[in-house]
N, CA, C and O atoms as a DFTB+ gen file, in Angstrom:
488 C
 N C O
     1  1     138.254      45.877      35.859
     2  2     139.613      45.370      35.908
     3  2     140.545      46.560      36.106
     4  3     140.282      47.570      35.453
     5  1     141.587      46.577      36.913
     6  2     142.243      47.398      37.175
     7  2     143.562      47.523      36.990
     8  3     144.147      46.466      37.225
     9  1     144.675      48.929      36.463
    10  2     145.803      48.067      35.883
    11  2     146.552      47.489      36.332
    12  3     147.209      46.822      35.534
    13  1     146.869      47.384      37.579
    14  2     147.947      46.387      38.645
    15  2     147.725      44.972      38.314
    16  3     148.583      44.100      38.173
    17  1     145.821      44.823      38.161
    18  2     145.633      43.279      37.427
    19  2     146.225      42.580      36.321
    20  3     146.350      41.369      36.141
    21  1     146.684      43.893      35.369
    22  2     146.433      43.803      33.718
    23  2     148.479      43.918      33.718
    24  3     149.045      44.924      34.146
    25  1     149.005      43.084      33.340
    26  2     150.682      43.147      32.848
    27  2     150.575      43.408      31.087
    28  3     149.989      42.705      30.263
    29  1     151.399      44.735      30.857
    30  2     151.622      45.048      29.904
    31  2     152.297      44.368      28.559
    32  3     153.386      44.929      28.441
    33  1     152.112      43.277      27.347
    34  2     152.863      42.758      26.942
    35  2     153.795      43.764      26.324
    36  3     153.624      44.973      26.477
    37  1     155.032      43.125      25.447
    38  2     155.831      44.103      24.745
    39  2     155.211      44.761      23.489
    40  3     155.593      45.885      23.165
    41  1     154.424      44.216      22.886
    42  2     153.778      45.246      21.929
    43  2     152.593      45.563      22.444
    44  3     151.682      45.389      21.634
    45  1     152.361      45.843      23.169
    46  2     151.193      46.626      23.573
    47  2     152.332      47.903      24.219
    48  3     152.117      49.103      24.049
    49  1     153.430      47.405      24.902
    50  2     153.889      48.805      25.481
    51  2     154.349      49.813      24.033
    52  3     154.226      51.038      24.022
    53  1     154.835      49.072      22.983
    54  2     155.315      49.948      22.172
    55  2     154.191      50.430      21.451
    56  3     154.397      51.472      20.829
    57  1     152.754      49.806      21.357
    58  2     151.956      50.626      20.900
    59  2     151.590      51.820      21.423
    60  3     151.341      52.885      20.858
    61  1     151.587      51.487      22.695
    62  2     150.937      52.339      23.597
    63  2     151.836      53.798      23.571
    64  3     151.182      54.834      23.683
    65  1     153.662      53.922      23.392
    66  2     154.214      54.574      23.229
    67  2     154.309      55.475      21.708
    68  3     154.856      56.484      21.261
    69  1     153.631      54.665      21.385
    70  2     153.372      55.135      19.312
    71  2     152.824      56.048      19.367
    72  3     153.196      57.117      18.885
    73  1     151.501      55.792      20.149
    74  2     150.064      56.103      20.055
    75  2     149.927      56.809      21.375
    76  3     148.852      56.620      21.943
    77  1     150.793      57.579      21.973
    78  2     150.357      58.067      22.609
    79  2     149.589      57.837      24.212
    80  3     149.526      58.743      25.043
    81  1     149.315      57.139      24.319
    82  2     148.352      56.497      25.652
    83  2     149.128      56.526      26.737
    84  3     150.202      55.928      26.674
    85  1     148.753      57.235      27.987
    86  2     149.531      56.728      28.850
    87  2     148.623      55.693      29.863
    88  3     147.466      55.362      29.605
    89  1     149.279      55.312      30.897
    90  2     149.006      54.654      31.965
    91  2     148.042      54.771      32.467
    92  3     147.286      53.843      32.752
    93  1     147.774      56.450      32.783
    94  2     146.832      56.590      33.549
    95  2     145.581      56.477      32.206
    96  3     144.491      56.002      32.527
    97  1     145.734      56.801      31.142
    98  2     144.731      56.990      29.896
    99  2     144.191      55.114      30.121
   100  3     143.070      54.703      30.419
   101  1     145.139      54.509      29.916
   102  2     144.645      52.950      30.089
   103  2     143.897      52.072      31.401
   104  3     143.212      51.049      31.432
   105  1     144.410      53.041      32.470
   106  2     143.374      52.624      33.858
   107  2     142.168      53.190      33.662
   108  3     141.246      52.377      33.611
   109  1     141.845      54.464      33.520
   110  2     141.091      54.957      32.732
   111  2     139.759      54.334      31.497
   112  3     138.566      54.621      31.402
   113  1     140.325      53.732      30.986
   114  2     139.787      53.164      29.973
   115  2     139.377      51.785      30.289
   116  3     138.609      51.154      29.562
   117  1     139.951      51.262      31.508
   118  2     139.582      50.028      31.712
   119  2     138.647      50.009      32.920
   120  3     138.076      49.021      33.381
   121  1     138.599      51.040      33.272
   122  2     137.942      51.566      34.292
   123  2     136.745      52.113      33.925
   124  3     135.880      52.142      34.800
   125  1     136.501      52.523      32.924
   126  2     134.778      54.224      32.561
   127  2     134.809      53.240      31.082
   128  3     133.653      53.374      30.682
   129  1     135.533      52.325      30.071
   130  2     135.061      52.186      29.225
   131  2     134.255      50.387      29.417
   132  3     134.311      49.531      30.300
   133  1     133.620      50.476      28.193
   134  2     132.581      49.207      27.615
   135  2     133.335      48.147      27.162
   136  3     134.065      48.075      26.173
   137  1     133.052      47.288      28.058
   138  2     133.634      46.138      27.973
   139  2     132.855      45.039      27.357
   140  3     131.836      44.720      27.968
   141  1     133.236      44.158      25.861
   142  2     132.639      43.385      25.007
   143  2     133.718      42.222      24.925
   144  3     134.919      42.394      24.716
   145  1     133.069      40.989      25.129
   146  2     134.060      40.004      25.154
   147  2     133.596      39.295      23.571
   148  3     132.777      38.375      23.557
   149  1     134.194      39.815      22.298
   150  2     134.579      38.778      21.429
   151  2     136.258      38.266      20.632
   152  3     137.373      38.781      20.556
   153  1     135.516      36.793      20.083
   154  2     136.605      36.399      19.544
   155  2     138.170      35.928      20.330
   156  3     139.328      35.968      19.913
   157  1     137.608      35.508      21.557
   158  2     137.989      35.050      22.938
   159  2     139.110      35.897      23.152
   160  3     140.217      35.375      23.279
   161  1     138.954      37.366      23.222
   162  2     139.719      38.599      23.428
   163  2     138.313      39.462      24.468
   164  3     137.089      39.343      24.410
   165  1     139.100      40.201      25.242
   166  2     138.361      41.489      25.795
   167  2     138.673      42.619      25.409
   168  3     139.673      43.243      25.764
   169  1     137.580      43.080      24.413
   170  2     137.898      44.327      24.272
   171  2     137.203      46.085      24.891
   172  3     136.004      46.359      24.922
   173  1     138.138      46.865      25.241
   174  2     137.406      47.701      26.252
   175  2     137.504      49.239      25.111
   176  3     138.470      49.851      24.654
   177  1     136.400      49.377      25.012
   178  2     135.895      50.777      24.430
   179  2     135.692      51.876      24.686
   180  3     134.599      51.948      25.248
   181  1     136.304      53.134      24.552
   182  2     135.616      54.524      25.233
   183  2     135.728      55.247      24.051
   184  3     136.541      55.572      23.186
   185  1     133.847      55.430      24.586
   186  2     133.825      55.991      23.141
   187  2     133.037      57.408      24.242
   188  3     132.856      57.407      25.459
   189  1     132.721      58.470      23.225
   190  2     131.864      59.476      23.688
   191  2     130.816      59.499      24.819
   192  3     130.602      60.437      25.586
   193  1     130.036      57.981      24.779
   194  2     128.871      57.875      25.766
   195  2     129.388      57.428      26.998
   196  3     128.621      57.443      27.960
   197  1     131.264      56.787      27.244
   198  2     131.488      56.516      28.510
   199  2     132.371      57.964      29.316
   200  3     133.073      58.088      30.320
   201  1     131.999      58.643      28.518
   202  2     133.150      60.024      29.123
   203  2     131.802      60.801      30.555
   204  3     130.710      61.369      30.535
   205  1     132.379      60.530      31.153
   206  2     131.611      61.320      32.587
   207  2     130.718      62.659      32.298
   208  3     131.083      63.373      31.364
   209  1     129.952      62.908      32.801
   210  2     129.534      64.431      32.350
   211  2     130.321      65.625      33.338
   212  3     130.438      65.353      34.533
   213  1     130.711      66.586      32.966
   214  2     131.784      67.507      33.250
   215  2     132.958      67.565      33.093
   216  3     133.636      68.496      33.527
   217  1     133.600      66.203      32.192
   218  2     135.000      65.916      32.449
   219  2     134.841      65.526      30.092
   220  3     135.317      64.614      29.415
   221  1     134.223      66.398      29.807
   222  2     134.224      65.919      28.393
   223  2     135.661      66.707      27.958
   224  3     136.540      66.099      27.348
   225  1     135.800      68.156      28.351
   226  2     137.056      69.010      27.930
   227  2     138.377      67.919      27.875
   228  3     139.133      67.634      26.945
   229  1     138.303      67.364      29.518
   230  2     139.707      66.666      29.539
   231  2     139.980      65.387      28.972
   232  3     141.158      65.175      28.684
   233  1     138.991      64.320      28.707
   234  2     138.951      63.098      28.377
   235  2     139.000      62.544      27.028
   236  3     139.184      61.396      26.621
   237  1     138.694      64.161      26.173
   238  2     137.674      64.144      24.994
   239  2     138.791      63.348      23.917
   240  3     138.519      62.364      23.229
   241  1     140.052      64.029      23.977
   242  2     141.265      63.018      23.561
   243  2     141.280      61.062      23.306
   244  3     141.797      60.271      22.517
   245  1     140.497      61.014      24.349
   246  2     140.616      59.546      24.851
   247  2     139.468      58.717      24.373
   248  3     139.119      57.604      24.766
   249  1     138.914      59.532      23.384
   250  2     137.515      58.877      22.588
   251  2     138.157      58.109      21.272
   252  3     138.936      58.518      20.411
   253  1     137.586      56.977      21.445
   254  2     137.921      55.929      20.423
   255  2     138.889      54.941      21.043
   256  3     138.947      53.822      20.534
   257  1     139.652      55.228      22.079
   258  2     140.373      54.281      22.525
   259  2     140.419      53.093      23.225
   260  3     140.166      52.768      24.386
   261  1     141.010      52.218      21.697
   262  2     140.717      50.730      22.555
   263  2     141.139      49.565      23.134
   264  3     141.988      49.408      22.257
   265  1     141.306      48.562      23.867
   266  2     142.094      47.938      24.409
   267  2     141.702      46.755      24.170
   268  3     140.518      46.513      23.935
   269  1     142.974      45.498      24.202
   270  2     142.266      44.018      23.974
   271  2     143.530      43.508      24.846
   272  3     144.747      43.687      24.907
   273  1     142.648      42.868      25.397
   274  2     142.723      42.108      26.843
   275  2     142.806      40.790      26.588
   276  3     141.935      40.279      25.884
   277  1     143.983      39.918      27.173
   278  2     143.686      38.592      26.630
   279  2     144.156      37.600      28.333
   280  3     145.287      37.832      28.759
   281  1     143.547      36.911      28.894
   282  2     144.345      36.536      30.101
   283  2     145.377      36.457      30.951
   284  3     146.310      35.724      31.278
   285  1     144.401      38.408      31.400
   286  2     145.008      38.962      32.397
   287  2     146.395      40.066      31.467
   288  3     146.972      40.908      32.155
   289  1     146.736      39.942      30.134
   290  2     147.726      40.770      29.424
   291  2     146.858      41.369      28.409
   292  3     146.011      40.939      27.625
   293  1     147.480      42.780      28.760
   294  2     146.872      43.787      27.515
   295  2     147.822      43.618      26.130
   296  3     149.043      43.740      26.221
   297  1     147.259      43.367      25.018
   298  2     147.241      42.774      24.055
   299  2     148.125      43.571      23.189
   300  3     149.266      43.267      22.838
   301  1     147.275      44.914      22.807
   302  2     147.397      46.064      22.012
   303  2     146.496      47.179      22.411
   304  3     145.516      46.947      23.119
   305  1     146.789      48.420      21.976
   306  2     145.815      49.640      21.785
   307  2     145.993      50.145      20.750
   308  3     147.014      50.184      20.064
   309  1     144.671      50.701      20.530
   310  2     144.594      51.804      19.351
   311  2     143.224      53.001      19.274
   312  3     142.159      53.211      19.854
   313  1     143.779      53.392      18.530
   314  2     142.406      54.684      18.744
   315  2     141.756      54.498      17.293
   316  3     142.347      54.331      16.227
   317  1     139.952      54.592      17.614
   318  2     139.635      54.121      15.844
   319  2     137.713      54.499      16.663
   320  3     136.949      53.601      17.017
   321  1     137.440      55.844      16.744
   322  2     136.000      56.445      17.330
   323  2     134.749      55.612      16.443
   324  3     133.577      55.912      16.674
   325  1     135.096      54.519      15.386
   326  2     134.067      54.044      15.067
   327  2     134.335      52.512      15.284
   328  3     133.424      51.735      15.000
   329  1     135.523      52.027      15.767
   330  2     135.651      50.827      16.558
   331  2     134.751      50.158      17.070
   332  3     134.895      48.988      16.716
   333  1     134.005      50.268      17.635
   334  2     132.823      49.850      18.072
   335  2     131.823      49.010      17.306
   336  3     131.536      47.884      17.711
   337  1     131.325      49.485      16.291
   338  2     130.482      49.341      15.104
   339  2     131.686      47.629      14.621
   340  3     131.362      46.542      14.143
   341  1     132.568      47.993      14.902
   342  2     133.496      47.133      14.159
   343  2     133.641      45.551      14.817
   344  3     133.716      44.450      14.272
   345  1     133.642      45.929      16.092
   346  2     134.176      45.022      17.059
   347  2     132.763      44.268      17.372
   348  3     132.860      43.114      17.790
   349  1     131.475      44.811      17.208
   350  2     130.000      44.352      17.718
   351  2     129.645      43.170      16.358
   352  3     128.533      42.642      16.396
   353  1     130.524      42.818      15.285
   354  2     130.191      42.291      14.097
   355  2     130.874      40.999      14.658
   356  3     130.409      39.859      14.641
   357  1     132.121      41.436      15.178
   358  2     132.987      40.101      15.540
   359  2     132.354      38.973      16.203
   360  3     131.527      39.080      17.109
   361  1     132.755      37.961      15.739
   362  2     132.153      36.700      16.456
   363  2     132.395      36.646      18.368
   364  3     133.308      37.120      19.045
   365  1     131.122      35.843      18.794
   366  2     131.450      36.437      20.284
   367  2     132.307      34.831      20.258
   368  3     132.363      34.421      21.417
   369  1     132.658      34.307      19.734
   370  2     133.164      32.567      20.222
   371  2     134.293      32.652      19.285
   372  3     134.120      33.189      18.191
   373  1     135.722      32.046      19.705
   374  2     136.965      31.995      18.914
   375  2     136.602      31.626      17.692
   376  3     135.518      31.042      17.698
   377  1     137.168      31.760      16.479
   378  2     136.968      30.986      15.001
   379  2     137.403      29.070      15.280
   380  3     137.909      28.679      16.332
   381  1     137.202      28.512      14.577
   382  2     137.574      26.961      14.835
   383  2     138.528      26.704      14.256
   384  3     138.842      27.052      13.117
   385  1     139.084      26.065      14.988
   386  2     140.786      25.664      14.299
   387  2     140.670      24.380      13.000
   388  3     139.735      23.589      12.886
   389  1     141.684      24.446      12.265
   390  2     141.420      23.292      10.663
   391  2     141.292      22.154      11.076
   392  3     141.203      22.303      12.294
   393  1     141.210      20.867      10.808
   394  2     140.591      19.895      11.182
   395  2     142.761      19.154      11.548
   396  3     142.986      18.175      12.260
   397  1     143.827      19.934      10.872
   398  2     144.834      20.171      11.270
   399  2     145.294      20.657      12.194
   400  3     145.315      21.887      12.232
   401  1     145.862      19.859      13.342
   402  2     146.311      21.029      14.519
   403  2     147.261      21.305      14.760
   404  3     148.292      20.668      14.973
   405  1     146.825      23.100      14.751
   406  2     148.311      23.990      14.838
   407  2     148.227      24.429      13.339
   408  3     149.129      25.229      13.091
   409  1     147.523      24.192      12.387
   410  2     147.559      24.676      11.374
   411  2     146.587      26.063      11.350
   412  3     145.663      26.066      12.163
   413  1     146.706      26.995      10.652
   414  2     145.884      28.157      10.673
   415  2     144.799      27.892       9.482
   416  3     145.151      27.660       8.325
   417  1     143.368      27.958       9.925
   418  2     142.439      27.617       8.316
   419  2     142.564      28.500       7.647
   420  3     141.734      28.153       6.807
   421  1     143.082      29.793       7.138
   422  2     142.921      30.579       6.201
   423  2     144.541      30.194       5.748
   424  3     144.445      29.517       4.724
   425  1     145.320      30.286       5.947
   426  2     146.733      30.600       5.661
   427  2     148.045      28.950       5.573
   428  3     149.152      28.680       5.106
   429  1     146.856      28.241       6.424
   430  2     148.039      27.208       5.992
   431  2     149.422      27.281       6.841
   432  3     150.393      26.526       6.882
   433  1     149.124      28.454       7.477
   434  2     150.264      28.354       8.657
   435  2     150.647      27.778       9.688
   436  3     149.691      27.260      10.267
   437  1     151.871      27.580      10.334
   438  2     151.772      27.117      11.721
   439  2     151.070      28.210      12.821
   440  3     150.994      29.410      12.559
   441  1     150.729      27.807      13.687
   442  2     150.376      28.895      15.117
   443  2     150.891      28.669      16.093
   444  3     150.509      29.100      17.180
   445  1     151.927      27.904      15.900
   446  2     152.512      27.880      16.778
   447  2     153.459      28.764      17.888
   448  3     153.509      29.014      19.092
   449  1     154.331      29.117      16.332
   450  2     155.217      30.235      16.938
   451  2     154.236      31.705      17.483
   452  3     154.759      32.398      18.356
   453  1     153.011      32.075      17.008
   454  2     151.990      32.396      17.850
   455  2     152.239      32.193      18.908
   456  3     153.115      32.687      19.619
   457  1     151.267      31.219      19.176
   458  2     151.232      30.793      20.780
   459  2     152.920      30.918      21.639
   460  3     153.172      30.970      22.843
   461  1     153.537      30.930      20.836
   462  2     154.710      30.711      22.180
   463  2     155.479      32.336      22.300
   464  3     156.301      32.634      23.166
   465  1     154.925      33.357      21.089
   466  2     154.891      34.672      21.446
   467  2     154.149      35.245      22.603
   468  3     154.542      36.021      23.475
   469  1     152.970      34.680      22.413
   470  2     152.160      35.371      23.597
   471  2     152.348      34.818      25.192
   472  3     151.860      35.321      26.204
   473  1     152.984      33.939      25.113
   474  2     153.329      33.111      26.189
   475  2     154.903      33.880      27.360
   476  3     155.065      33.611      28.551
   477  1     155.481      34.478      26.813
   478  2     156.760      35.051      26.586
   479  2     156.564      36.553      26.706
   480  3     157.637      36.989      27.122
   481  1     155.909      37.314      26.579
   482  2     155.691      38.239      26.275
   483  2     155.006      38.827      27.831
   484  3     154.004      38.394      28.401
   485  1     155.920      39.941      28.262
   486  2     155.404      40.252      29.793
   487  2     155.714      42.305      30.047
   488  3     155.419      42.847      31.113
């Protein structure tokens, strides 16, 4: 996936400005890193084993950094070199919604205003 594909939401840009990452760090990453689809998110990984051989000096920064991808919008980033381990536990299939809809099963919340964040968000 390439980033012209991928539209930046608004908190992913301000993460991305937190944390450092630029543009090219995120084509990059969506480009040379490991791509695992759980929890009906894509998440893209670069960890140590996707860094090129000869290019470890310049990239080496860019280990741990990760991206979640959600249709066609990058989600968030963050940097976390044992991420991986973390993200391989996650369920590969969304959690199931309460037998309530629009209700959240842990919290009793609406999800709504959820959904109409991510909807909005460009």
């Amino acid at each position: 996936m390439s980033i012209a594909r991928v539209r930046i939401s608004r908190h992913a840009a301000k993460r991305l400005a937190q944390r450092g990452i630029s543009l090219e760090d995120v084509h990059l990453v969506l480009r040379l890193g490991r791509k695992l689809h759980r929890t009906g998110v894509t998440f893209y990984f670069f960890g140590r084993r996707q860094i090129p051989r000869g290019l470890e000096r310049e990239l080496e920064r860019l280990e741990g950094t990760t991206l979640l991808v959600r249709n066609g919008y990058l989600i968030t980033a963050y940097r976390n070199k044992r991420a991986i381990a973390v993200i391989k536990k996650k369920s590969k299939r969304r959690a199931r919604r309460s037998p309530v809809l629009g209700m959240s099963p842990a919290t009793e919340a609406p999800l709504a205003l959820e959904v109409d964040l991510w909807g909005r968000c460009a």
